[in-house]
Coordinates of C-alpha atoms in Angstrom, one line a residue:
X25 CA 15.9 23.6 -108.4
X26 CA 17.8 25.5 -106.0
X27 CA 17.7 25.1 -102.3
X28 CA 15.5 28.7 -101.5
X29 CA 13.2 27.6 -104.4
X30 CA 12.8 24.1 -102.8
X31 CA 12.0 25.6 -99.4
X32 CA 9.5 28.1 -100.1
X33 CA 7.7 25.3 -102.1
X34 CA 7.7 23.0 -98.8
X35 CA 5.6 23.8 -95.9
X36 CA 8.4 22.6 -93.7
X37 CA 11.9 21.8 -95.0
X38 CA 13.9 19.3 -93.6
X39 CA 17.0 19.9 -91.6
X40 CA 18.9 16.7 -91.4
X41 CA 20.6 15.9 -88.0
X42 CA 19.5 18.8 -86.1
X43 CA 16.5 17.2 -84.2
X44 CA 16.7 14.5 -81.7
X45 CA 14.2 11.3 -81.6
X46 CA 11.5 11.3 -80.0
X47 CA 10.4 14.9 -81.5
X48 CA 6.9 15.7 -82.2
X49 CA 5.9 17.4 -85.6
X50 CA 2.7 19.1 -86.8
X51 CA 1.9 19.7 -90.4
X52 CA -1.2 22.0 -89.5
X53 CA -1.1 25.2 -91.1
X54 CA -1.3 27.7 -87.4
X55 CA -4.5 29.4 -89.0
X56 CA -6.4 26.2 -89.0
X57 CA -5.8 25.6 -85.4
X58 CA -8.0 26.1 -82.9
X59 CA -8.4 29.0 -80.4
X60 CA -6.2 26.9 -77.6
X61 CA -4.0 25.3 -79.9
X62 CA -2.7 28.4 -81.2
X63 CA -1.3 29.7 -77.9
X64 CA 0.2 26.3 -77.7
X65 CA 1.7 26.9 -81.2
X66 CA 3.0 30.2 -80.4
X67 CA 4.9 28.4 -77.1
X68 CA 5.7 25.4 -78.5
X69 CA 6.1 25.0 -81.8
X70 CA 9.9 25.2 -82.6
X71 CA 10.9 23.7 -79.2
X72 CA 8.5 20.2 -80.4
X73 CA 9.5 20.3 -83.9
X74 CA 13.0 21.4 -83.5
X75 CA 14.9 21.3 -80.6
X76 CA 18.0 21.6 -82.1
X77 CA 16.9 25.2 -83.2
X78 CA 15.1 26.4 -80.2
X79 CA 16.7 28.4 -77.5
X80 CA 14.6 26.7 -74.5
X81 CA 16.9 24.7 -73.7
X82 CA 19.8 27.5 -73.0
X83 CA 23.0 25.1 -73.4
X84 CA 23.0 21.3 -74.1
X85 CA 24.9 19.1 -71.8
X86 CA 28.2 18.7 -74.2
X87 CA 28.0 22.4 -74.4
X88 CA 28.4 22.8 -70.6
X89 CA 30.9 19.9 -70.4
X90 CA 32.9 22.1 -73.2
X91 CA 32.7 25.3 -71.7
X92 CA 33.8 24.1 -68.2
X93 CA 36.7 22.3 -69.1
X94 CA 37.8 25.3 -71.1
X95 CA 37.5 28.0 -68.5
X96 CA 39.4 25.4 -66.2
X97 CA 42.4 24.8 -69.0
X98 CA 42.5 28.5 -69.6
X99 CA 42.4 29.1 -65.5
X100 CA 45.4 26.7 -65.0
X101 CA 47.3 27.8 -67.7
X102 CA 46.9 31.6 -66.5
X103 CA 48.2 30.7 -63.1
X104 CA 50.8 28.2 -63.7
X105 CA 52.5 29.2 -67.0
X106 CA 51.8 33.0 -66.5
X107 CA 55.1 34.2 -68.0
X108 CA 54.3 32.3 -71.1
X109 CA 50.9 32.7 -70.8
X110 CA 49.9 35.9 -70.9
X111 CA 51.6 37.6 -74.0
X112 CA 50.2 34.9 -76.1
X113 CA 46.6 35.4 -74.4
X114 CA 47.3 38.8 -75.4
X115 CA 48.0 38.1 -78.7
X116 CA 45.1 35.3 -79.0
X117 CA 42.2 38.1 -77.5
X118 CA 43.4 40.3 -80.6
X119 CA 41.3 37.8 -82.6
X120 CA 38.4 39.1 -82.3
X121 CA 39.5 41.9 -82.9
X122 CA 41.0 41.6 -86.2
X123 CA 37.6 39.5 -87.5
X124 CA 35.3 42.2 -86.7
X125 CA 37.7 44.5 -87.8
X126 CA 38.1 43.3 -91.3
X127 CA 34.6 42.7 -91.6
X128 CA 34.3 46.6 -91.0
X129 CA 37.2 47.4 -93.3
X130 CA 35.0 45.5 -95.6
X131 CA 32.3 48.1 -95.1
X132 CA 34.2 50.7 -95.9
X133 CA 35.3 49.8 -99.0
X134 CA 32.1 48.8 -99.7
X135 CA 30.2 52.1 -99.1
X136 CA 32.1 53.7 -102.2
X137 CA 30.7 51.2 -104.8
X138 CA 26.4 51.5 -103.1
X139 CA 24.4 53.9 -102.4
X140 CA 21.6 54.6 -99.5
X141 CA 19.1 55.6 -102.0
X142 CA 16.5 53.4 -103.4
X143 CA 16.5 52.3 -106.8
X144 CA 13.7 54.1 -109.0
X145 CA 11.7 51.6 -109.8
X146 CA 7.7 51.6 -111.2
X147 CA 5.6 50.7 -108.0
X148 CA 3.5 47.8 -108.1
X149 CA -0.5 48.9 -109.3
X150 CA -3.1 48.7 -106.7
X151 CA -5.1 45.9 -108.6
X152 CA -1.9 44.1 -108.7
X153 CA -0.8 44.4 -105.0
X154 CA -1.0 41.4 -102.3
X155 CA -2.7 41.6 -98.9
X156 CA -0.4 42.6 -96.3
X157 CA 0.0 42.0 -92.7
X158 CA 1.1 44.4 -90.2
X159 CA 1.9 42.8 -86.8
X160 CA 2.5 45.7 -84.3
X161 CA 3.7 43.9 -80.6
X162 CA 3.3 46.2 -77.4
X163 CA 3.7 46.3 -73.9
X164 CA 2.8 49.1 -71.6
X165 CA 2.9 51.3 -74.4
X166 CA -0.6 53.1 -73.8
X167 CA 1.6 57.0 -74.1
X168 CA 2.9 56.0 -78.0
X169 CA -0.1 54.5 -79.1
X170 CA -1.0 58.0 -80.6
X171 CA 1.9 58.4 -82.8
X172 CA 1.8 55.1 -83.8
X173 CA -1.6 55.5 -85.2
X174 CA -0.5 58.4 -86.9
X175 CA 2.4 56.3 -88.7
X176 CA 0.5 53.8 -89.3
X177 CA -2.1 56.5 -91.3
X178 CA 0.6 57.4 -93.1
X179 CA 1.5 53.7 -94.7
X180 CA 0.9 54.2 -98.7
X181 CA -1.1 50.9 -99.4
X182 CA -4.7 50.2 -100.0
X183 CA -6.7 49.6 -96.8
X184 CA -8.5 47.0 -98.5
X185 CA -5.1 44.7 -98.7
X186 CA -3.7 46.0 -95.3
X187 CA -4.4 44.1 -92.3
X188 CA -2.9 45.8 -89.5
X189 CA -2.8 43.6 -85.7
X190 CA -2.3 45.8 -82.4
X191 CA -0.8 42.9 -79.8
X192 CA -1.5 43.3 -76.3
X193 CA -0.3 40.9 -73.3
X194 CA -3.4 40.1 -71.4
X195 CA -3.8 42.6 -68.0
X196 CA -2.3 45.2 -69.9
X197 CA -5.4 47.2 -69.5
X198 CA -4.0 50.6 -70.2
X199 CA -2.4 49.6 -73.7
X200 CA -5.4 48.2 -74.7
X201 CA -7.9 51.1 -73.8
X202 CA -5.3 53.3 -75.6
X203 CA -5.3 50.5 -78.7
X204 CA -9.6 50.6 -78.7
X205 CA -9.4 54.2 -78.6
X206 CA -7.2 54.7 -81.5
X207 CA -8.5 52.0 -83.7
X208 CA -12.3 53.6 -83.8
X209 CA -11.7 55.4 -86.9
X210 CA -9.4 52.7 -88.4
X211 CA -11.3 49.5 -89.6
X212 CA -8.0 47.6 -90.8
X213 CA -6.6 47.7 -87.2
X214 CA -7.5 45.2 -85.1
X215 CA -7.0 44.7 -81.4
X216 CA -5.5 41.1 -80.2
X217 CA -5.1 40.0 -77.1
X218 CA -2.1 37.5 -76.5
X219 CA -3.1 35.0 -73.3
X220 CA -1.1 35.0 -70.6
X221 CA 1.8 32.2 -70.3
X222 CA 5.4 31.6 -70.3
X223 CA 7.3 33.1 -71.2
X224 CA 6.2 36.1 -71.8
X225 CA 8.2 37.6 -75.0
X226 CA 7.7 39.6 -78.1
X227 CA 8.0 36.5 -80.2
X228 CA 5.5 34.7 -78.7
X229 CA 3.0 37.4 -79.1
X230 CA 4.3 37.8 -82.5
X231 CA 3.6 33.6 -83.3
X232 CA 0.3 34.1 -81.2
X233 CA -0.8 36.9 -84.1
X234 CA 0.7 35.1 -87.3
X235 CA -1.7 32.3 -86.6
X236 CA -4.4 34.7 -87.2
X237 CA -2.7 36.5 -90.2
X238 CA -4.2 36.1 -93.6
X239 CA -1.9 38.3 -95.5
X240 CA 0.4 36.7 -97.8
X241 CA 3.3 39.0 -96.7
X242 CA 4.2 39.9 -92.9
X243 CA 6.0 43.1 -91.4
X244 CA 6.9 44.0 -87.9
X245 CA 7.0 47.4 -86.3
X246 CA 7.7 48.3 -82.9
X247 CA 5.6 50.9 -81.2
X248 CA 7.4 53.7 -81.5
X249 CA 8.6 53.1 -85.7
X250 CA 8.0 55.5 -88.0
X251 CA 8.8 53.8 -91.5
X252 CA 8.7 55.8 -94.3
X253 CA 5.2 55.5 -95.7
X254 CA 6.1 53.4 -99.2
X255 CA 7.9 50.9 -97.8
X256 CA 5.2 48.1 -97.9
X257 CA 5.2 48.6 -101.8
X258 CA 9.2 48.9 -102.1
X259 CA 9.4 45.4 -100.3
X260 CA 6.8 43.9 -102.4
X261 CA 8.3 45.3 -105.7
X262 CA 11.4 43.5 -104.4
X263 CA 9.7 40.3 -103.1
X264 CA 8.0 40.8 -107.1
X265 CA 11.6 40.7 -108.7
X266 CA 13.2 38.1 -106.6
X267 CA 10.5 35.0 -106.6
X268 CA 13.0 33.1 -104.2
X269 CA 13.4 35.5 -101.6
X270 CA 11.9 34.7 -98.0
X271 CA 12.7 38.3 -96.1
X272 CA 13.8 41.7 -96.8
X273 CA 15.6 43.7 -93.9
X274 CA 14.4 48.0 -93.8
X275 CA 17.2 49.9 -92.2
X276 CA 16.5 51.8 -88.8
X277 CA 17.6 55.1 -87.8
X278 CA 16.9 57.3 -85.0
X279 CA 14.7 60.0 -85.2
X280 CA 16.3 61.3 -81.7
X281 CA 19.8 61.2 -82.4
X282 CA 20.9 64.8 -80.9
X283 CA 19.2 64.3 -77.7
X284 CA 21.9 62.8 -75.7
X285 CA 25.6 61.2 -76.1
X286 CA 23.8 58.3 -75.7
X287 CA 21.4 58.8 -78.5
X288 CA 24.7 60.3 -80.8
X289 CA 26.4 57.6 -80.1
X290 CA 23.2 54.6 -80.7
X291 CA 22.7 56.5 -83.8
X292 CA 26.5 56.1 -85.3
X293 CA 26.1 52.6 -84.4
X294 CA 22.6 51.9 -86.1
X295 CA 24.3 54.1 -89.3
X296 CA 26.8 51.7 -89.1
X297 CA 25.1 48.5 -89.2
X298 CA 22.1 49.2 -91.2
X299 CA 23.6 51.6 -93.8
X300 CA 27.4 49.6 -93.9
X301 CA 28.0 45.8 -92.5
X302 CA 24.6 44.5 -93.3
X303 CA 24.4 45.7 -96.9
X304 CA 28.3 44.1 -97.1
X305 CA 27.0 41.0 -95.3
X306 CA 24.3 40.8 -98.4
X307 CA 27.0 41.6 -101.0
X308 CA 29.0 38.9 -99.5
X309 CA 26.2 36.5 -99.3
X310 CA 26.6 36.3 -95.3
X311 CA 24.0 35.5 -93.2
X312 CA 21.9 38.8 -92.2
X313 CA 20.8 38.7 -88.4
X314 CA 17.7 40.2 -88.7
X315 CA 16.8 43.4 -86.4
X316 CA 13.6 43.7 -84.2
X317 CA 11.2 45.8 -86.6
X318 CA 11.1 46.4 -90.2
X319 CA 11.6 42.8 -91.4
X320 CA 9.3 41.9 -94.1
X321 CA 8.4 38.1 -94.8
X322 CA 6.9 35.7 -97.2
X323 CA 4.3 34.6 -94.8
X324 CA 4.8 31.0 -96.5
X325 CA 8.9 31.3 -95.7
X326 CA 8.0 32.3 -92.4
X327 CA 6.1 29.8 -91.2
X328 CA 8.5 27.1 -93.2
X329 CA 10.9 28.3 -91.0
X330 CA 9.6 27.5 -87.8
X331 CA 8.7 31.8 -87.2
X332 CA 9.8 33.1 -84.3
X333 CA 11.5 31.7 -81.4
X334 CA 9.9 32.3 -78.1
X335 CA 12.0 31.5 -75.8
X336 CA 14.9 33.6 -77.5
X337 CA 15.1 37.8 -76.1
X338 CA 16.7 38.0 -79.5
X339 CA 14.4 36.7 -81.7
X340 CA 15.1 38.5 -85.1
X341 CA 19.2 37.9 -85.0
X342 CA 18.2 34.1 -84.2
X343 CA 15.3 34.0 -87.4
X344 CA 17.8 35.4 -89.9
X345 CA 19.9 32.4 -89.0
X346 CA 17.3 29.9 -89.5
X347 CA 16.4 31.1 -92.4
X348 CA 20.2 30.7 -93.7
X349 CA 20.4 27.8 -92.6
X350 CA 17.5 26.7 -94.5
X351 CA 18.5 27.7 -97.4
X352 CA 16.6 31.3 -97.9
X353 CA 17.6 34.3 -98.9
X354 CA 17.5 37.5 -97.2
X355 CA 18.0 41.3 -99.0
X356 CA 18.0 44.3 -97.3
X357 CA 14.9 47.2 -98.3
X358 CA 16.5 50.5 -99.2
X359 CA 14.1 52.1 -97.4
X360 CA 14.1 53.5 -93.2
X361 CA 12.6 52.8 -90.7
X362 CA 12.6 56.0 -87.4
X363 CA 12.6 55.0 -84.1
X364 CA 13.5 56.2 -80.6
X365 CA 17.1 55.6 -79.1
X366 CA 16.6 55.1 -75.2
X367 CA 18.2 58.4 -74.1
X368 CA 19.5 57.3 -70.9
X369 CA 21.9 54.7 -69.2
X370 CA 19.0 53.0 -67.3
X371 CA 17.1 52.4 -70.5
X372 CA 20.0 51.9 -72.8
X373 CA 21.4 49.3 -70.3
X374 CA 18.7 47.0 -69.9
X375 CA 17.9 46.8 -73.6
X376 CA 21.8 46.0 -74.8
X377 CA 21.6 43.7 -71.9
X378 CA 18.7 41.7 -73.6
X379 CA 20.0 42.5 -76.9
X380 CA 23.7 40.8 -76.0
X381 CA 21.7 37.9 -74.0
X382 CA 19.5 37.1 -77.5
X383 CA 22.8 37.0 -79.6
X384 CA 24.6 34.8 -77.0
X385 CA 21.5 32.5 -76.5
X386 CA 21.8 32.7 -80.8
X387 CA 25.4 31.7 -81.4
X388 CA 25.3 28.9 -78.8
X389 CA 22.0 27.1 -80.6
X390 CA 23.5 27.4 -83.8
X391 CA 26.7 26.0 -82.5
X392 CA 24.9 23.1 -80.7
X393 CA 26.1 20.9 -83.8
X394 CA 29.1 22.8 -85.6
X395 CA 29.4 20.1 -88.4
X396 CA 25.7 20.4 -88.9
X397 CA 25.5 23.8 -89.2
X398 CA 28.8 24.1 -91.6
X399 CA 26.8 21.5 -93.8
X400 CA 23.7 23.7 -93.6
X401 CA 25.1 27.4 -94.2
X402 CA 28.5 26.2 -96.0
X403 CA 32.2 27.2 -94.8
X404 CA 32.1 30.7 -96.3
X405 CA 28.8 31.5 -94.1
X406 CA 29.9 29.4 -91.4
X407 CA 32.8 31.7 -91.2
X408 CA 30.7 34.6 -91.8
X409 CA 28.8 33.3 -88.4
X410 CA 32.0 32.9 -86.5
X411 CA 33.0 36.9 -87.0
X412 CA 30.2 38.3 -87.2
X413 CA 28.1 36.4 -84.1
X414 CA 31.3 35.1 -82.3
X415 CA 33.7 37.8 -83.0
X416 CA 31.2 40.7 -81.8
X417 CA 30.1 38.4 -78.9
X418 CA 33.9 38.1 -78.2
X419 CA 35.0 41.4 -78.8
X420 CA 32.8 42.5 -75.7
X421 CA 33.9 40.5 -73.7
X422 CA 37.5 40.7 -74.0
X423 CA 37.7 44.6 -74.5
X424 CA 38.2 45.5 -70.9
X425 CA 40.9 42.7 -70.7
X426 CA 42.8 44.4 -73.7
X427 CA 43.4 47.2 -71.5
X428 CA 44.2 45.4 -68.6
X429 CA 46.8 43.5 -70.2
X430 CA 48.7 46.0 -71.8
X431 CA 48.9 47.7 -69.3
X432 CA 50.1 44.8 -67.0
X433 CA 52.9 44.1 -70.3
X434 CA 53.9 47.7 -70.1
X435 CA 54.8 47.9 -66.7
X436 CA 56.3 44.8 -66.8
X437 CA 58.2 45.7 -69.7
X438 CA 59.0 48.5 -68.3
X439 CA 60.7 47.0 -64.9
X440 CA 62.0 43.9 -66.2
X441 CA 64.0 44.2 -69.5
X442 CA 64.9 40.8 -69.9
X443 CA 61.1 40.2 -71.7
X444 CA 61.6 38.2 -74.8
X445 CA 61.6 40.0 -78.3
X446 CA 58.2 37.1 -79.0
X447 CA 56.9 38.9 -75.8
X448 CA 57.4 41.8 -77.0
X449 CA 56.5 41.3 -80.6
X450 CA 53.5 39.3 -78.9
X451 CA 52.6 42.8 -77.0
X452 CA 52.7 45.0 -80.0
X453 CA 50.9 42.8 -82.1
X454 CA 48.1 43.0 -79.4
X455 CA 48.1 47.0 -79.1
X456 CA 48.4 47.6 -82.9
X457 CA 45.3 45.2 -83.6
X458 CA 43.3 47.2 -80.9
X459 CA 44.0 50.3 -82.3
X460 CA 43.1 49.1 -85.7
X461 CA 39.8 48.1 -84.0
X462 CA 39.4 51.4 -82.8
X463 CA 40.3 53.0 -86.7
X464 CA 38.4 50.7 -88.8
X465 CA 34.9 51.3 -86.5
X466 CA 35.1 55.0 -86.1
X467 CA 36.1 55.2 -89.8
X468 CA 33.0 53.4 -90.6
X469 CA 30.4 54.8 -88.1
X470 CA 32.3 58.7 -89.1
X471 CA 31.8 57.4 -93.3
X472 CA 28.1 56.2 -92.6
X473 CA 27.0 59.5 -90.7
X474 CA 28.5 61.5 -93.7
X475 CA 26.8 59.2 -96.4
X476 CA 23.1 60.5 -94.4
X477 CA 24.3 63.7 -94.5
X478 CA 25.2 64.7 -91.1
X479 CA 28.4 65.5 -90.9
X480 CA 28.1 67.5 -87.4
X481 CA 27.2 64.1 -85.8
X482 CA 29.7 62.0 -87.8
X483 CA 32.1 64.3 -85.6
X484 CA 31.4 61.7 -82.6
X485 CA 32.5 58.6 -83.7
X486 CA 35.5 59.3 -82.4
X487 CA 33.9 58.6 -78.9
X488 CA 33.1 55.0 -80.0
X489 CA 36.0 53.4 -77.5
X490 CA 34.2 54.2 -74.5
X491 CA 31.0 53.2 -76.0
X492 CA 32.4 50.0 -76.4
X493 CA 33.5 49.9 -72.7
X494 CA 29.6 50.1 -72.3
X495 CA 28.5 47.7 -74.6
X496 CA 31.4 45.1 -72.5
X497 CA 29.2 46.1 -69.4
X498 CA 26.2 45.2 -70.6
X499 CA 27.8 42.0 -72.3
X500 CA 29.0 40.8 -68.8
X501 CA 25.7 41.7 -67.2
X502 CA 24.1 39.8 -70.2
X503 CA 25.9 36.3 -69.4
X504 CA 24.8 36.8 -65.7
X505 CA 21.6 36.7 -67.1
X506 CA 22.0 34.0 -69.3
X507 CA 23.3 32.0 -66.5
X508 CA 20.5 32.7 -64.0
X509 CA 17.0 34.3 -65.8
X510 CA 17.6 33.3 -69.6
X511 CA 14.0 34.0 -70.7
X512 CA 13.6 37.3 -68.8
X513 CA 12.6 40.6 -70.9
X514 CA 13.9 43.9 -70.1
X515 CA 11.4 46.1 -71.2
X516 CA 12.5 49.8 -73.0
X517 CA 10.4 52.9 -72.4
X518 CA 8.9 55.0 -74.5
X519 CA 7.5 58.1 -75.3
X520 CA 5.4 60.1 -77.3
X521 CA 7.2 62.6 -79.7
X522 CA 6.1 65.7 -77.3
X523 CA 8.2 64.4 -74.6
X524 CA 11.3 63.9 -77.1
X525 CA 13.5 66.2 -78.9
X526 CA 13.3 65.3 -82.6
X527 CA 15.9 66.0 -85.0
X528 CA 15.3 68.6 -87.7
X529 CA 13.0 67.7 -90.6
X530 CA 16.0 67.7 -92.7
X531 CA 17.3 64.3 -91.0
X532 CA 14.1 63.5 -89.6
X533 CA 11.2 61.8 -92.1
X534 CA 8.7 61.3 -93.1
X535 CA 8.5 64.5 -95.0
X536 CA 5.7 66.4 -95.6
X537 CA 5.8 65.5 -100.1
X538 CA 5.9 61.2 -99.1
X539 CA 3.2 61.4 -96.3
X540 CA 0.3 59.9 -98.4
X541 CA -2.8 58.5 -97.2
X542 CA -4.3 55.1 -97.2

């Protein structure tokens, strides 16, 4: 029987050497606990039954022990071999750059052989159709609560299989009198009201409401989505075909992408990844790290898996890890999901900041136990971890540096002309690697814009460099963080669709012909 079979038949598979004695496990189902013990569950769960997997414990003490006597070799080396040193550190921070770059090259070539549309495939009857759950998680979101009744409205399934939570944080009274207000005329909705406790995260609330869920499938929006209304049915036509499979993956897009640079730019990047390296990730059989909204689950898979980590600000990269590592498999939905990019620095800041602080708080649990997790994901996957977690993670951080370097190797090279050709060779190897960087991102962000049509937009890519200079910001601000307030939440704003300007229709659904009514 193979391994994602074996899983999904288990209501909580084994994963040899990853916890440590002395852990607690629970084989209660979370809907059979009681009102208490579910809050408790939401916390605590992963953290009791798995430590190995949960991000509470930011780094281990080998970890620490590692990464200090690193920075300490790399510091000494830097100031005592610095004319040996620093061409081949040159040379060495062009790693990551070549990983990611490949991966993107990979993409590319990719992108000729698929196609964004969605196979035509006869939807799943009505008698036929499972009960869904819809877990919507918000936070001071009273202004979008609106429009997100109206997207909701527009979901094509039966209201009598659609259960639909609205997740409040307790003391959030203007959400919830916004929630109670829109729900009146919507019986499937219900209000929930998360207790308060630490810490307080999205995936906490979301474990909170899955312990009341009695749908046998589980989706996640964000407040502001607006996913195209037969999504629900395309993921359970696909969860239909493909008995095995634990989680499909919507892509996002912005519905806001011509507001701003920022927004032009966000949008490129969220082409990018949704329309081009996840799709190649899945036709490589690489581990997908989830996004935040539009992940539908196998509610049985789900909570197999341990659900969401609390205590991680990026809980969807780190589930779609777990779930590799357990031996599921992940797809991604041809189908799109709109949503608002923050349209300015303040907002766009913060939430790369969390975003970059999830993924580093993700690469450094899974790599806890390297051997472990190259037994559980095997060495093509654990490779496929290393460039895409650890080679975007790197690739942050050693941007800047890039320049700084060169530059320093330039006007060296420029004063001092006895440099060694392996310098020099060392030098160029650096620059040229860069600069593929810089071709194989824009060529994919520029190919994925075209592919959805918008060629006007596609035009931007070629601003991507100093986007990444931003995303390095954030990355750096994001391991300050990590160091001193691991579990803290940056919250985005949002706002309703009046305050916002909205691409055309043409780029913008859902359109009026797929709007249907539950």
């Amino acid at each position: 029987m193979p391994l994602q079979a074996r899983a999904l038949a288990s209501e909580r598979p084994e994963i040899a050497s990853i916890t440590r004695p002395g852990d607690r496990h629970s084989d209660k189902k979370p809907s059979t606990l009681s009102a208490k013990a579910r809050i408790e569950w939401a916390t605590s769960s992963l953290r009791d039954t798995h430590p190995g997997l949960s991000a509470s414990e930011p780094l281990w003490a080998r970890q620490k022990i590692i990464l200090c006597v690193s920075f300490a070799i790399a510091i000494l080396t830097i100031v005592y071999f610095k004319a040996v040193a620093l061409p081949w550190l040159l040379a060495a921070l062009s790693l990551p750059f070549i990983c990611v770059s490949a991966l993107r090259i990979a993409s590319l070539v990719m992108a000729k052989m698929t196609s964004t549309n969605a196979p035509e495939n006869e939807p799943p009857r009505d008698t036929v159709l499972p009960t869904y759950t819809i877990l919507v998680p918000l936070y001071r979101e009273a202004a979008v609560v609106p429009d997100l009744m109206n997207a909701l409205a527009r979901i094509d399934y039966p209201a009598g299989k659609l259960e639909i939570f609205l997740i409040v944080e307790a003391g959030d009274r203007d959400t919830k009198r916004a929630v109670m207000a829109g729900i009146r005329a919507r019986q499937s909705a219900y209000l929930l009201t998360v207790p308060k406790g630490s810490p307080r995260t999205k995936p906490r609330a979301l474990n909170f409401a899955l312990s009341h869920a009695s749908g046998d499938f589980v989706v996640v929006y964000d407040a502001e989505d607006q996913p195209e209304p037969s999504q629900l049915r395309r993921a359970v036509d696909m969860f239909h075909r493909l008995p095995c499979l634990a989680c499909v993956q919507a892509g996002l897009n912005i519905y806001n992408a011509r507001e701003t640079w920022l927004t032009r730019q966000f949008a490129i990047e969220y082409t990018a990844l949704f329309d081009g390296l996840l799709p190649t990730l899945e036709a490589i059989g690489m581990p997908i790290p989830l996004g935040g909204t539009s992940n539908h689950f196998r509610r049985s898979a789900l909570e197999a898996a341990g659900a969401w980590d609390p205590f991680n600000v990026t809980e969807d990269a780190d589930l779609g890890i777990r779930l590799a590592r357990l031996g599921f498999e992940v797809r991604m939905l041809p189908s799109t999901t709109w949503e608002e990019a923050p349209p300015s620095l303040r907002d766009w800041f913060g939430q790369r900041t969390r975003w970059l602080k999830g993924w580093l708080q993700t690469y450094l649990v899974h790599m806890r136990s390297p051997l472990t997790t190259l037994r559980d994901l095997g060495f093509a996957r654990f490779i496929g971890l290393q460039v895409l977690m650890g080679g975007l993670l790197l690739s942050a951080y050693v941007h800047p540096w890039i320049y700084v370097l060169a530059a320093r190797e330039w006007l060296v090279s420029s004063e001092n002309a006895q440099l060694t050709r392996l310098d020099q060779v060392l030098f160029w190897i650096g620059v040229a690697n860069m600069l593929v960087g810089y071709a194989a991102g824009i060529g994919l962000g520029y190919r994925s814009m075209l592919r959805r049509g918008e060629r006007r937009l596609a035009m931007h890519a070629l601003w991507m460099p100093f986007y990444w200079l931003l995303i390095s910001l954030a990355a750096y601000r994001a391991l300050l963080q990590f160091a001193t307030a691991p579990f803290h939440w940056e919250k985005t704003t949002h706002r309703r669709h009046a305050e916002i300007r909205m691409d055309s229709p043409a780029t913008y659904p859902p359109k009026p012909s797929d709007a249907s009514s539950t």
